[in-house]
Coordinates of C-alpha atoms in Angstrom, one line a residue:
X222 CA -55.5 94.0 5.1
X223 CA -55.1 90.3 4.5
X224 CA -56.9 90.7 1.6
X225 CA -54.1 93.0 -0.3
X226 CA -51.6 91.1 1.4
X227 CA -53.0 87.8 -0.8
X228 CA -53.7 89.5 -3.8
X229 CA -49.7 90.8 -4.0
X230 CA -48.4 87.3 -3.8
X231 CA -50.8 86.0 -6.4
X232 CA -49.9 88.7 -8.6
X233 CA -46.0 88.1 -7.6
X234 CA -46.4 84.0 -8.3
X235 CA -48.5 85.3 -11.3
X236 CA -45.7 87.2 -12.8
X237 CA -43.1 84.7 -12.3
X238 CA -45.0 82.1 -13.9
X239 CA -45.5 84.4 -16.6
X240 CA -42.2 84.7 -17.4
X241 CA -41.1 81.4 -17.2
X242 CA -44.0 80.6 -20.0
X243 CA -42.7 83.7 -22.0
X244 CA -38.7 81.8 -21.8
X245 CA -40.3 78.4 -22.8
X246 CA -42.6 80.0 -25.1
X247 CA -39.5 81.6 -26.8
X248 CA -37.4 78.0 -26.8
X249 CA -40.0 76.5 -28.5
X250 CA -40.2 78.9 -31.1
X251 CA -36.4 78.5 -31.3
X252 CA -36.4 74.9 -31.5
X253 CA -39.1 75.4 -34.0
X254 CA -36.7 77.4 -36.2
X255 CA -34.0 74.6 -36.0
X256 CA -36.2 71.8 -37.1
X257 CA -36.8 74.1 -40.3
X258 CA -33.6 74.1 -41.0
X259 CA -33.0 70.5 -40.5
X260 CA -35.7 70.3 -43.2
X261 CA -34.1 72.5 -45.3
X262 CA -30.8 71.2 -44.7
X263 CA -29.3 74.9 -44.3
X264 CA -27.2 76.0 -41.3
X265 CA -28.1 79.1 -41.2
X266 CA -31.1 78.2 -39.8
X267 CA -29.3 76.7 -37.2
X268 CA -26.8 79.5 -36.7
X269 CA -29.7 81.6 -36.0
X270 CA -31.6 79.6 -33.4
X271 CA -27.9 79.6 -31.9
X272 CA -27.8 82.9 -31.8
X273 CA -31.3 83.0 -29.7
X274 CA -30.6 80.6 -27.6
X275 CA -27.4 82.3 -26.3
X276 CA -29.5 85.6 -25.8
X277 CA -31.4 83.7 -23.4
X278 CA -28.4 82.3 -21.3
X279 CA -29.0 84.2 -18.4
X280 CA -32.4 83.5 -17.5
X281 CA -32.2 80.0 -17.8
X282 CA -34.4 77.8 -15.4
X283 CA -34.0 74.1 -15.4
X284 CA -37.7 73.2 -15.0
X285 CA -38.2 75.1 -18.4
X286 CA -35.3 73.1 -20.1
X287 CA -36.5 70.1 -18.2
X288 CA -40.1 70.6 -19.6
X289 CA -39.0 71.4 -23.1
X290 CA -36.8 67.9 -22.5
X291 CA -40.2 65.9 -21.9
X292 CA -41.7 67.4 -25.1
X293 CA -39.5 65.3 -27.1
X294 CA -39.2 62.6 -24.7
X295 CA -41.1 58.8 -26.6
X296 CA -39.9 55.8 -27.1
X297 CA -39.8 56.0 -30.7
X298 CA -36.5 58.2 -30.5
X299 CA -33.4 56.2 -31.5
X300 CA -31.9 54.8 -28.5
X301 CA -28.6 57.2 -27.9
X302 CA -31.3 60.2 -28.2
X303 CA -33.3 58.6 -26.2
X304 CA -30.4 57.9 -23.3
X305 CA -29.2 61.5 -24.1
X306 CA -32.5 63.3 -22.9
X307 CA -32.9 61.0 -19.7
X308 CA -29.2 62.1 -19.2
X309 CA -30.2 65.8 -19.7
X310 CA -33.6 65.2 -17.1
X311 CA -31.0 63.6 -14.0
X312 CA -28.6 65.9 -14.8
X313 CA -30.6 68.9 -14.0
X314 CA -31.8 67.1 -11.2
X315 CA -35.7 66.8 -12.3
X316 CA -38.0 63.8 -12.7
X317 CA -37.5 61.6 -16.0
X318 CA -40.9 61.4 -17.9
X319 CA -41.9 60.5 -21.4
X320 CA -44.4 62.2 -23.1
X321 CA -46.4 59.5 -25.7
X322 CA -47.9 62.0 -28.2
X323 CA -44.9 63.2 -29.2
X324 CA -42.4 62.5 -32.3
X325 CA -39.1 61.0 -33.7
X326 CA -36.9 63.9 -31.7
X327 CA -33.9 64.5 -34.2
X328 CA -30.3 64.7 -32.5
X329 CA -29.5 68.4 -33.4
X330 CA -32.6 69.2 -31.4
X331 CA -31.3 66.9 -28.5
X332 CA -27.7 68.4 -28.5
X333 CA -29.9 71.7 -28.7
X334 CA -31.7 70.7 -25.5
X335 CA -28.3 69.3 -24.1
X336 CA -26.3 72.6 -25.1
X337 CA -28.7 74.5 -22.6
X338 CA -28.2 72.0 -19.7
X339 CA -24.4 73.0 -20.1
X340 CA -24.9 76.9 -20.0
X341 CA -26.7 76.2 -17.2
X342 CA -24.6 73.9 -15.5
X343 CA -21.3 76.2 -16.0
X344 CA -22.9 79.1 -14.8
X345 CA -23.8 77.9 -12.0
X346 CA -20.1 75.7 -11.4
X347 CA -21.3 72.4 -11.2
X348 CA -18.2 71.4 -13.2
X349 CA -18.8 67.4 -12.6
X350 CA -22.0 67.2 -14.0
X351 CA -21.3 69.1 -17.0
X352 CA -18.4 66.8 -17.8
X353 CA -20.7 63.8 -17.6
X354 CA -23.5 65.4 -19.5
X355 CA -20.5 66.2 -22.3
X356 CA -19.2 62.9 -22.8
X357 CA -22.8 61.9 -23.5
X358 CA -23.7 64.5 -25.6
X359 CA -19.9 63.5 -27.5
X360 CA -21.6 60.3 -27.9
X361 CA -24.3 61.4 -29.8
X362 CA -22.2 63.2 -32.3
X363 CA -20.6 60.1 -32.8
X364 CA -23.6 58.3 -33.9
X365 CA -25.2 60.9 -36.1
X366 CA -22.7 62.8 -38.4
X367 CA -24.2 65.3 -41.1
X368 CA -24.3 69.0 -42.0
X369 CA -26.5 70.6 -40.1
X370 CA -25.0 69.1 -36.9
X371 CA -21.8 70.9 -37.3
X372 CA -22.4 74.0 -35.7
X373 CA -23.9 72.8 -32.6
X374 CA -21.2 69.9 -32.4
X375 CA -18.5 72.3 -32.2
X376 CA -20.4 74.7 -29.1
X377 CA -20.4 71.3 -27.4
X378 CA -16.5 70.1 -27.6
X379 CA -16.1 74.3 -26.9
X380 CA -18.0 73.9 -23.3
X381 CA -16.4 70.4 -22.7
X382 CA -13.0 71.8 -22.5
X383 CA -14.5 74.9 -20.9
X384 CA -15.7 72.6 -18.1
X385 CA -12.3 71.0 -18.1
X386 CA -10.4 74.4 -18.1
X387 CA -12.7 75.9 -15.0
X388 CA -11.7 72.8 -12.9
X389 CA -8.0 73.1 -13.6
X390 CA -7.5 69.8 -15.7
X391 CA -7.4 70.8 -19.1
X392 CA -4.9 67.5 -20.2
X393 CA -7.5 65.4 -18.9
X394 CA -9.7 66.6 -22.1
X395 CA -7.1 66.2 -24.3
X396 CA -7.6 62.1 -26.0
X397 CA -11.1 63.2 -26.4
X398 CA -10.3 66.4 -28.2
X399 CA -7.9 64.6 -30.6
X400 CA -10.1 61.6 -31.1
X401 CA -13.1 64.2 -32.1
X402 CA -10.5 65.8 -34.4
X403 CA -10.0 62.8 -36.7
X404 CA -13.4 61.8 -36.6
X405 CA -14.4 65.2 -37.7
X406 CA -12.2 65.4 -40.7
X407 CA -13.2 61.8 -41.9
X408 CA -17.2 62.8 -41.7
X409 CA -16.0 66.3 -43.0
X410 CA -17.2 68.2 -40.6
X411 CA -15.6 72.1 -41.1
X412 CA -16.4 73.8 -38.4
X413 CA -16.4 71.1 -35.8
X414 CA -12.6 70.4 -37.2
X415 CA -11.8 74.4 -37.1
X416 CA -13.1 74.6 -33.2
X417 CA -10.9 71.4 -31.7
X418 CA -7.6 72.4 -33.6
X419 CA -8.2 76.1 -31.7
X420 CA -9.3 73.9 -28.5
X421 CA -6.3 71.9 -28.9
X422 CA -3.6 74.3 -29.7
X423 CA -5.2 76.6 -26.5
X424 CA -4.5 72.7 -24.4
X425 CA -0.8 72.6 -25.6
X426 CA 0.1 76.2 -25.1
X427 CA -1.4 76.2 -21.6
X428 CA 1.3 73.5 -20.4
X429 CA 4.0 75.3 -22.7
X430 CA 3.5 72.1 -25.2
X431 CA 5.1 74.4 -28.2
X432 CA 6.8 71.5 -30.3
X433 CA 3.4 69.3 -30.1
X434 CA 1.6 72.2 -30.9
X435 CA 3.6 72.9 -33.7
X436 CA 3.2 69.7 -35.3
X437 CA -0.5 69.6 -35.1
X438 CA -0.2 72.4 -36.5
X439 CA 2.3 71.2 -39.6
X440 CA 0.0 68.1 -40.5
X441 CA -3.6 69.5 -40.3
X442 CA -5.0 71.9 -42.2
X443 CA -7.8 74.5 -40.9
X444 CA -10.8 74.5 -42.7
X445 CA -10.9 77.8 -45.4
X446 CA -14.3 78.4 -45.1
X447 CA -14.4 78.7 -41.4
X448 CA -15.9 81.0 -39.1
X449 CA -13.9 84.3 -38.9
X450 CA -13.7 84.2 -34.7
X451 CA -12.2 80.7 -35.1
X452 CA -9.8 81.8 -37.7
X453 CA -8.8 84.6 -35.7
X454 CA -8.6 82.2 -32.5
X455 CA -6.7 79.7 -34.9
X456 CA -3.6 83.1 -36.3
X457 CA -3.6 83.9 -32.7
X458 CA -2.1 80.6 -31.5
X459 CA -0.4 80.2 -34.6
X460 CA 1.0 83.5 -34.2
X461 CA 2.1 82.8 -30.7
X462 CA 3.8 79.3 -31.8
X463 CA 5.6 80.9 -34.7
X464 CA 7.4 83.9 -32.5
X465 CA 8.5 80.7 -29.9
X466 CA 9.8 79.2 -32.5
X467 CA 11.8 82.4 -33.8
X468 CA 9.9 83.1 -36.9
X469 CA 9.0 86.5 -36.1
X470 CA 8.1 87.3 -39.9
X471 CA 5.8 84.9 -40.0
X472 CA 4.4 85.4 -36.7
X473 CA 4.1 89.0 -37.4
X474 CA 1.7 88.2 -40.4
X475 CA -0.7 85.9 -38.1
X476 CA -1.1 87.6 -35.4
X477 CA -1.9 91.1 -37.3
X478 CA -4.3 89.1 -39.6
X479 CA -5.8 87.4 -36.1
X480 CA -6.4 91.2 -35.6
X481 CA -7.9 92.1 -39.0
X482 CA -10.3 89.1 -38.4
X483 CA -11.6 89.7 -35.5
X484 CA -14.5 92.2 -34.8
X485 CA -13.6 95.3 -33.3
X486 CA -16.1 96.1 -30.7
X487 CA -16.3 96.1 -26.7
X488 CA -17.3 92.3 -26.6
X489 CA -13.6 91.2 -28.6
X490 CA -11.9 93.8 -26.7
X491 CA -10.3 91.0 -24.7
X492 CA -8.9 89.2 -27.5
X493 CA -7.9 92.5 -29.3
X494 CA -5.7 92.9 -26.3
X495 CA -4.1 89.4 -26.1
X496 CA -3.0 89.7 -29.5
X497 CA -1.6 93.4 -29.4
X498 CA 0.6 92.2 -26.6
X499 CA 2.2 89.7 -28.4
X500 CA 2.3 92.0 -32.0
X501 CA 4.0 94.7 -29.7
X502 CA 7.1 92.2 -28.8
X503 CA 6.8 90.8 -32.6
X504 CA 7.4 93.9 -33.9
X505 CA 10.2 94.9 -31.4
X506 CA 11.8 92.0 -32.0
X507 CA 11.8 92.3 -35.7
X508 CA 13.9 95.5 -34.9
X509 CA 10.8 97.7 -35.9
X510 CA 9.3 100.2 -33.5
X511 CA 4.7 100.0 -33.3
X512 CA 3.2 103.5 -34.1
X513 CA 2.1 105.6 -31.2
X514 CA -1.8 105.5 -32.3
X515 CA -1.9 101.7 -31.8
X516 CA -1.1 102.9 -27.7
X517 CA -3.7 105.4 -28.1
X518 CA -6.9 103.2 -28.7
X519 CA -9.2 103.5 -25.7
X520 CA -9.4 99.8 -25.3
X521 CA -5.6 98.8 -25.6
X522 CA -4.1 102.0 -23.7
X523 CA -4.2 100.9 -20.5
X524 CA -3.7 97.2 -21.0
X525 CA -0.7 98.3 -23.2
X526 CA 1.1 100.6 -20.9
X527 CA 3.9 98.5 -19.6
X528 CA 4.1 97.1 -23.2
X529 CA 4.7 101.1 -24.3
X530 CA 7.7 101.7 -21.7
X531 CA 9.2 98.4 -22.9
X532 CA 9.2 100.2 -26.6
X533 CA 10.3 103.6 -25.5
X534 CA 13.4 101.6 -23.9
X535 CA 14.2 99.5 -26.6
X536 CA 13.6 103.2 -29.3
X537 CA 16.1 104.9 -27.4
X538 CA 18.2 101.9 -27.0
X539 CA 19.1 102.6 -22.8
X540 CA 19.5 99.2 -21.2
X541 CA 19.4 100.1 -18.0
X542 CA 16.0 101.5 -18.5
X543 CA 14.5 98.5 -20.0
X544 CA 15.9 96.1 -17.0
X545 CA 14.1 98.7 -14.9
X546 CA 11.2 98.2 -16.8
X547 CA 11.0 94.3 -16.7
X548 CA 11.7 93.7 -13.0
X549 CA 8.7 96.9 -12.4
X550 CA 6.3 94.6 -14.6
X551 CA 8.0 91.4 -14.3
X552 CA 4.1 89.8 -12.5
X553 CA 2.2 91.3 -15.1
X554 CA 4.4 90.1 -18.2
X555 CA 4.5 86.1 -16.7
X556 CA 0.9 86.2 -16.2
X557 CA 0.7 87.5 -20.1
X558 CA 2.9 84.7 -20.8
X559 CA 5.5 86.9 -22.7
X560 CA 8.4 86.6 -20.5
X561 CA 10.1 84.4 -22.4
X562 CA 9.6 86.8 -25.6
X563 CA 10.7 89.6 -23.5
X564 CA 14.1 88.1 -22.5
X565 CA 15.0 88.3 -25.6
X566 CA 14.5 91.6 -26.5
X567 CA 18.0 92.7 -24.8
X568 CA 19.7 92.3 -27.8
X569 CA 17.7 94.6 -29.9
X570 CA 18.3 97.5 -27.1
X571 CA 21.8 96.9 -27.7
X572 CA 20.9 96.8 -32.1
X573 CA 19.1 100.0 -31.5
X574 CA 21.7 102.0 -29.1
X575 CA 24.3 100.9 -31.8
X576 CA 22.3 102.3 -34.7
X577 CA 21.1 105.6 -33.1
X578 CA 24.9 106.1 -31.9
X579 CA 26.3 105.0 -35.8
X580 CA 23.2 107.9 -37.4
X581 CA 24.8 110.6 -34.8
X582 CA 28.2 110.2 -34.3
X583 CA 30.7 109.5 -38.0
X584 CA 33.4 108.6 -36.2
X585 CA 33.7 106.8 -32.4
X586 CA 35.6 105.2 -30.0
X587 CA 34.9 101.8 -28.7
X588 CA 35.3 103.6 -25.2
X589 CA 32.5 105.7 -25.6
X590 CA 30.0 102.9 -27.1
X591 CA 30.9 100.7 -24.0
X592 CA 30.1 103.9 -21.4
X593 CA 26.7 105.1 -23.7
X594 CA 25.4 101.1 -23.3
X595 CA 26.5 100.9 -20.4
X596 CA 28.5 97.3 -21.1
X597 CA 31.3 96.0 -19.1
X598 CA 34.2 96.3 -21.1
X599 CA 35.5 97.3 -24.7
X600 CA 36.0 94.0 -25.8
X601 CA 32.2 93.3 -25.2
X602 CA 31.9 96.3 -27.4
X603 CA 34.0 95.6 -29.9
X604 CA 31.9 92.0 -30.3
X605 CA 28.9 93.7 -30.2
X606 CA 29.5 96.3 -32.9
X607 CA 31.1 93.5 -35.2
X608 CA 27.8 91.6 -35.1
X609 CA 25.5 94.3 -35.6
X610 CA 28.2 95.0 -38.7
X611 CA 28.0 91.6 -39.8
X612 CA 23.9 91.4 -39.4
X613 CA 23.8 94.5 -41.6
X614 CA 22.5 96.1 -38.9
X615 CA 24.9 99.7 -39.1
X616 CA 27.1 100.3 -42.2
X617 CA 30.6 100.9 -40.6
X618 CA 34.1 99.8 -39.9
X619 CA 36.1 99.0 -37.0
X620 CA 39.4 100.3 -36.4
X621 CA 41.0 97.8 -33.9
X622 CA 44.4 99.5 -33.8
X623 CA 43.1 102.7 -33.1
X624 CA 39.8 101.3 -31.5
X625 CA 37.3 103.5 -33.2
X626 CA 34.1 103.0 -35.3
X627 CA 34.2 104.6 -38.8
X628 CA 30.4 105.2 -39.8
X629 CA 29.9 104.5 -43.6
X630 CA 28.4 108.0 -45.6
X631 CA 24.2 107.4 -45.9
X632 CA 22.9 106.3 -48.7
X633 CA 19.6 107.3 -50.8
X634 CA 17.0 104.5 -49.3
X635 CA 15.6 104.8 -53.2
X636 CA 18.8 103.9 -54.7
X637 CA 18.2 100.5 -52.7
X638 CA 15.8 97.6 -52.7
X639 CA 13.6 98.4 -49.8
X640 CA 11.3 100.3 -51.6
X641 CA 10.3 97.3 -53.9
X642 CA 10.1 94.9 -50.9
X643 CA 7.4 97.6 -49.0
X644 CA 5.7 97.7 -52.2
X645 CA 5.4 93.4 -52.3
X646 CA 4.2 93.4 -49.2
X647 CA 1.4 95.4 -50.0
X648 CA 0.6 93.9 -52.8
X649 CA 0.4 90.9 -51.2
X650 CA -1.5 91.9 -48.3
X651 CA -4.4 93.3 -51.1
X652 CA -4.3 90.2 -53.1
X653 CA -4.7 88.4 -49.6
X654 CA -7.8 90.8 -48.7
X655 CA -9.2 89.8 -52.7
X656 CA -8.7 86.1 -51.9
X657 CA -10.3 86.1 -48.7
X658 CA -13.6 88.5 -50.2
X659 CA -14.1 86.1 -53.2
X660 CA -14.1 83.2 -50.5
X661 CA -16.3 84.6 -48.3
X662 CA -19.3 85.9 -50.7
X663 CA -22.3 83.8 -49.9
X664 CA -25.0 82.7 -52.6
X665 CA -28.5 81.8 -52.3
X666 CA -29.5 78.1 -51.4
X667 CA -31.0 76.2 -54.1
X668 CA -35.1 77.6 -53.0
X669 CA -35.1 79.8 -56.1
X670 CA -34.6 77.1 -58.5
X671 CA -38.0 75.9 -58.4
X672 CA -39.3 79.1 -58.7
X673 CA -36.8 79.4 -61.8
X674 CA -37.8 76.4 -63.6
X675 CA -41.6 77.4 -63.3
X676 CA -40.8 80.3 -65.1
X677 CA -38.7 79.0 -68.0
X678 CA -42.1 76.7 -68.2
X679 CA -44.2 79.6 -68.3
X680 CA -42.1 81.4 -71.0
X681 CA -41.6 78.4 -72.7
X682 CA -45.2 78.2 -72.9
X683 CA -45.9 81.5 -73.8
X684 CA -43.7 80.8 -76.9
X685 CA -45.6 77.7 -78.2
X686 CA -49.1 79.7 -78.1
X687 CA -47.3 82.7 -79.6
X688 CA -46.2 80.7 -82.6
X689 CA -49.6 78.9 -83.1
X690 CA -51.3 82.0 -83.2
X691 CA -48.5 83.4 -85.8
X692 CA -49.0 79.6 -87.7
X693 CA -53.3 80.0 -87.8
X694 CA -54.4 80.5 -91.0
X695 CA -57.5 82.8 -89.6
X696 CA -58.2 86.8 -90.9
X697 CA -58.7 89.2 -88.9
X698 CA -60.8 91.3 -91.5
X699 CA -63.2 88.1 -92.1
X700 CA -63.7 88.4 -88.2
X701 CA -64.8 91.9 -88.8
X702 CA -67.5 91.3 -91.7
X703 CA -68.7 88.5 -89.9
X704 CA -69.6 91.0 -86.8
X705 CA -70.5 93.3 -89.7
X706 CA -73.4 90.6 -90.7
X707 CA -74.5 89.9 -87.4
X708 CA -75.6 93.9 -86.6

C-alpha cells in the first residue's frame, strides 16, 4: 500500500517538473527566435517571439523566468543589462547568480526576460514591484535605442501605466510617459511613439484633461505606419476629444474609422462597444438617426440597449420620454463617461419634434407645437421654431400676428446639392481605404538579394561561354571525320 502511495507522488512531482521543463524549453526556443531577428535586424522576428510569449502568460512560474534570467547572467554584459537582470532575479524574489559560460546578453533579450517578470507580477497584483522593475527596465531603453527594440519598448511603457492604472495613480506616470515620448521621436522610434501618445491621451481623458489632450494631440503627429490596434486606440480618443470639443463631423469620421480598424472578433468586442457608444451619441447629435442593424449585432445589442431608447426618443422627438430615459440609465451613462454628451442631446429632440411636426402638419399654431413638445409657453415656441428656421433645420414661416407656422411646399432632394455631397463623401472614404492599402502592403526584406545577384552572375556567365563558343573557329564536320578516322 505504501508502495503505490510513493509511486503516485513521484509520478505527480514527475509531471510537474515536466511541465515546467516543457515552459522553459519553449522560452528558450522563443528567445532563440528573437536573437535571430536581432541578427537579421527584422521585427518581425520579434513580433513573433511576442506573440509566443503572451500565449504562455498564464502558466508563468518565476523559477523558470528566474532560471532563464541566470542563462544570460556574466559579467561581460554591459553594465545597465547587467543591473537590469539582478533587478529581474530580486524582483521575483529568487537568488541572484551568474552563470560564467555564458555570452554578451543583448538588451532586447533583457527587456524580453523583464517583460515576463511584469506579466507575472500584474497577474498576480504586486503593483509596487512592478513599478520598480519598470522604471529599470525604462532605463534600459534609454541606453540602447535601435530598431528592433521598438516593439518590446512599447509592451513595457504599456504595462508601466497599466501598473499605474491598477493602483489608482495614473498622473503619477505621467512625466515619465511624456519624457519617453520625446525621446522616442528623437531616436525615431514609431511604434514606441504611437503607444505613449494612446497612453497619454488614455492619462488625460481619465482626469477629464480635454484641452491638454487636445494639444498633444495638435502638435504631434502619430506615426503612419503604425500598428492597426494602436491606430484604432489613437481615432478612439481622438474621436472622443473631437465630440467634447463640438466637432461632431470630425469626430464622427474617427471614431467610425477607430471601428473599421479594429478586428472584429470576440477578443475586441470590448473596444467595439466603447466606440459604438460614443458613434451612437455622434451620430444623434449630428441630427442623424444609426440604422437598426448596428443594435442588432450579438456583441453590441445588449451593451447598446439604453443607447437604443435614447435614439427612439430623440427619432420620435418626445421629450418627456428621453428625460425618462436619462434619469432610468443615468449610473450606466456616467460610468460610460457620456453624460456630458448626452446633456446635450435635448436640443435635437426638440430639432426632430419640430421637423416631424413641419413634414405632417402644412400649416400650425404655435399653441399646438408648445402642447406636442411639451414646452412651457408659446413664446418658448416661437424661439424655438425661429432657430430651427434659421439653422435650416424646417423650411417654414412664422406668422406672429396670427401665431401659426406656414410649412414651405417639399422640394425634389435631386434638384438640390445633397446628392453631390453623399457622393464626396464616398469618394473620399474609397480614396481613404486606397491610401491606407497602398501603405500597408509589406515587401520582402533584403534576404533575396543575394540570392538575386548570384543569379545575374550565373546568367552573366552563361553569356560569356555562350559567345565564346559562337566566336571558336572549330567545325563540327572535322570533328566527325576525325571520329570517322579513329573507327
Amino acid at each position: 500500500m505504501s508502495n503505490s502511495t510513493n509511486t503516485s507522488m513521484e509520478v505527480e512531482v514527475s509531471s510537474e517538473q515536466k511541465q515546467a521543463e516543457t515552459r522553459r524549453i519553449l522560452l528558450e526556443g522563443i528567445i532563440k527566435f528573437l536573437q535571430r531577428g536581432i541578427a537579421a535586424a527584422e521585427t518581425h522576428y520579434v513580433y513573433r517571439a511576442l506573440r509566443s510569449a503572451f500565449a504562455l502568460r498564464k502558466r508563468l512560474q518565476p523559477d523558470v523566468v528566474a532560471e532563464l534570467v541566470v542563462a544570460y547572467s556574466s559579467s561581460a554584459n554591459s553594465q545597465s543589462v547587467q543591473s537590469c537582470l539582478k533587478s529581474v532575479l530580486e524582483y521575483l524574489q529568487q537568488s541572484p547568480a551568474e552563470n560564467t559560460a555564458a555570452g554578451v546578453c543583448e538588451p532586447e533579450v533583457c527587456l524580453f526576460l523583464g517583460l515576463l517578470a511584469m506579466l507575472y507580477l500584474l497577474d498576480n497584483t504586486h503593483l509596487e514591484r512592478g513599478v520598480e522593475l519598470s522604471n529599470v527596465l525604462i532605463s534600459v531603453i534609454s541606453t540602447a535605442q535601435r530598431r528592433t527594440l521598438d516593439p518590446i519598448s512599447s509592451r513595457v511603457f504599456f504595462y508601466f501605466s497599466r501598473f499605474f492604472e491598477v493602483a489608482d495613480r495614473l498622473s503619477d506616470a505621467r512625466p515619465a510617459l511624456l519624457s519617453a515620448l520625446q525621446a522616442a521621436t528623437l531616436a525615431g522610434m514609431k511604434e514606441t511613439k504611437a503607444m505613449l501618445l494612446t497612453l497619454l491621451l488614455r492619462n488625460y481623458l481619465h482626469y477629464k484633461l480635454y484641452d491638454q489632450a487636445e494639444r498633444l494631440t495638435a502638435k504631434s503627429s502619430f506615426p503612419a505606419d503604425a500598428p492597426n490596434n494602436l491606430l484604432a486606440r489613437y481615432l478612439y480618443y481622438l474621436g472622443y476629444i473631437e465630440a467634447i470639443q463640438l466637432n461632431y463631423s470630425q469626430a464622427q469620421t474617427h471614431l467610425l474609422e477607430a471601428t473599421r480598424k479594429a478586428p472584429s472578433n470576440a477578443a475586441t468586442a470590448g473596444f467595439q462597444q466603447t466606440v459604438h457608444k460614443i458613434y451612437v451619441i455622434v451620430e444623434l447629435l449630428m441630427g442623424n438617426i444609426p440604422e437598426r442593424s448596428l443594435f442588432r449585432v450579438p456583441t453590441l445589442k445588449k451593451p447598446l440597449l439604453p443607447y437604443l431608447e435614447l435614439a427612439q426618443a430623440v427619432r420620435v422627438g418626445d421629450l418627456n420620454k428621453f428625460q425618462d430615459v436619462v434619469s432610468k440609465y443615468q449610473d450606466r451613462f456616467l460610468k460610460d463617461s457620456v453624460l456630458i454628451l448626452i446633456q446635450r442631446l435635448r436640443h435635437n429632440v426638440i430639432k426632430a419634434g419640430i421637423r416631424s411636426i413641419s413634414t405632417a402638419y402644412s400649416r400650425i399654431s404655435l399653441r399646438d407645437i408648445c402642447l406636442k413638445l411639451h414646452l412651457d409657453s408659446e413664446e418658448d415656441a416661437e424661439y424655438i421654431v425661429a432657430k430651427a428656421i434659421r439653422d435650416g433645420v424646417i423650411d417654414a414661416t412664422i406668422d406672429h400676428e396670427k401665431g401659426f407656422v406656414q410649412s414651405a411646399d417639399v422640394h425634389n432632394v435631386y434638384e438640390t446639392s445633397d446628392p453631390q455631397y453623399a457622393f464626396d463623401k464616398r469618394i473620399t472614404f474609397c480614396l481613404g481605404m486606397y491610401n491606407d492599402s497602398v501603405k500597408s502592403m509589406r515587401y520582402p526584406g533584403s534576404d533575396h538579394r543575394k540570392e538575386l545577384a548570384s543569379a545575374i552572375e550565373a546568367i552573366k556567365r552563361e553569356r560569356e561561354l555562350a559567345q565564346e563558343l559562337e566566336n571558336d573557329d572549330y567545325d563540327g564536320d572535322s570533328d566527325e571525320d576525325a571520329m570517322d578516322e579513329d573507327l
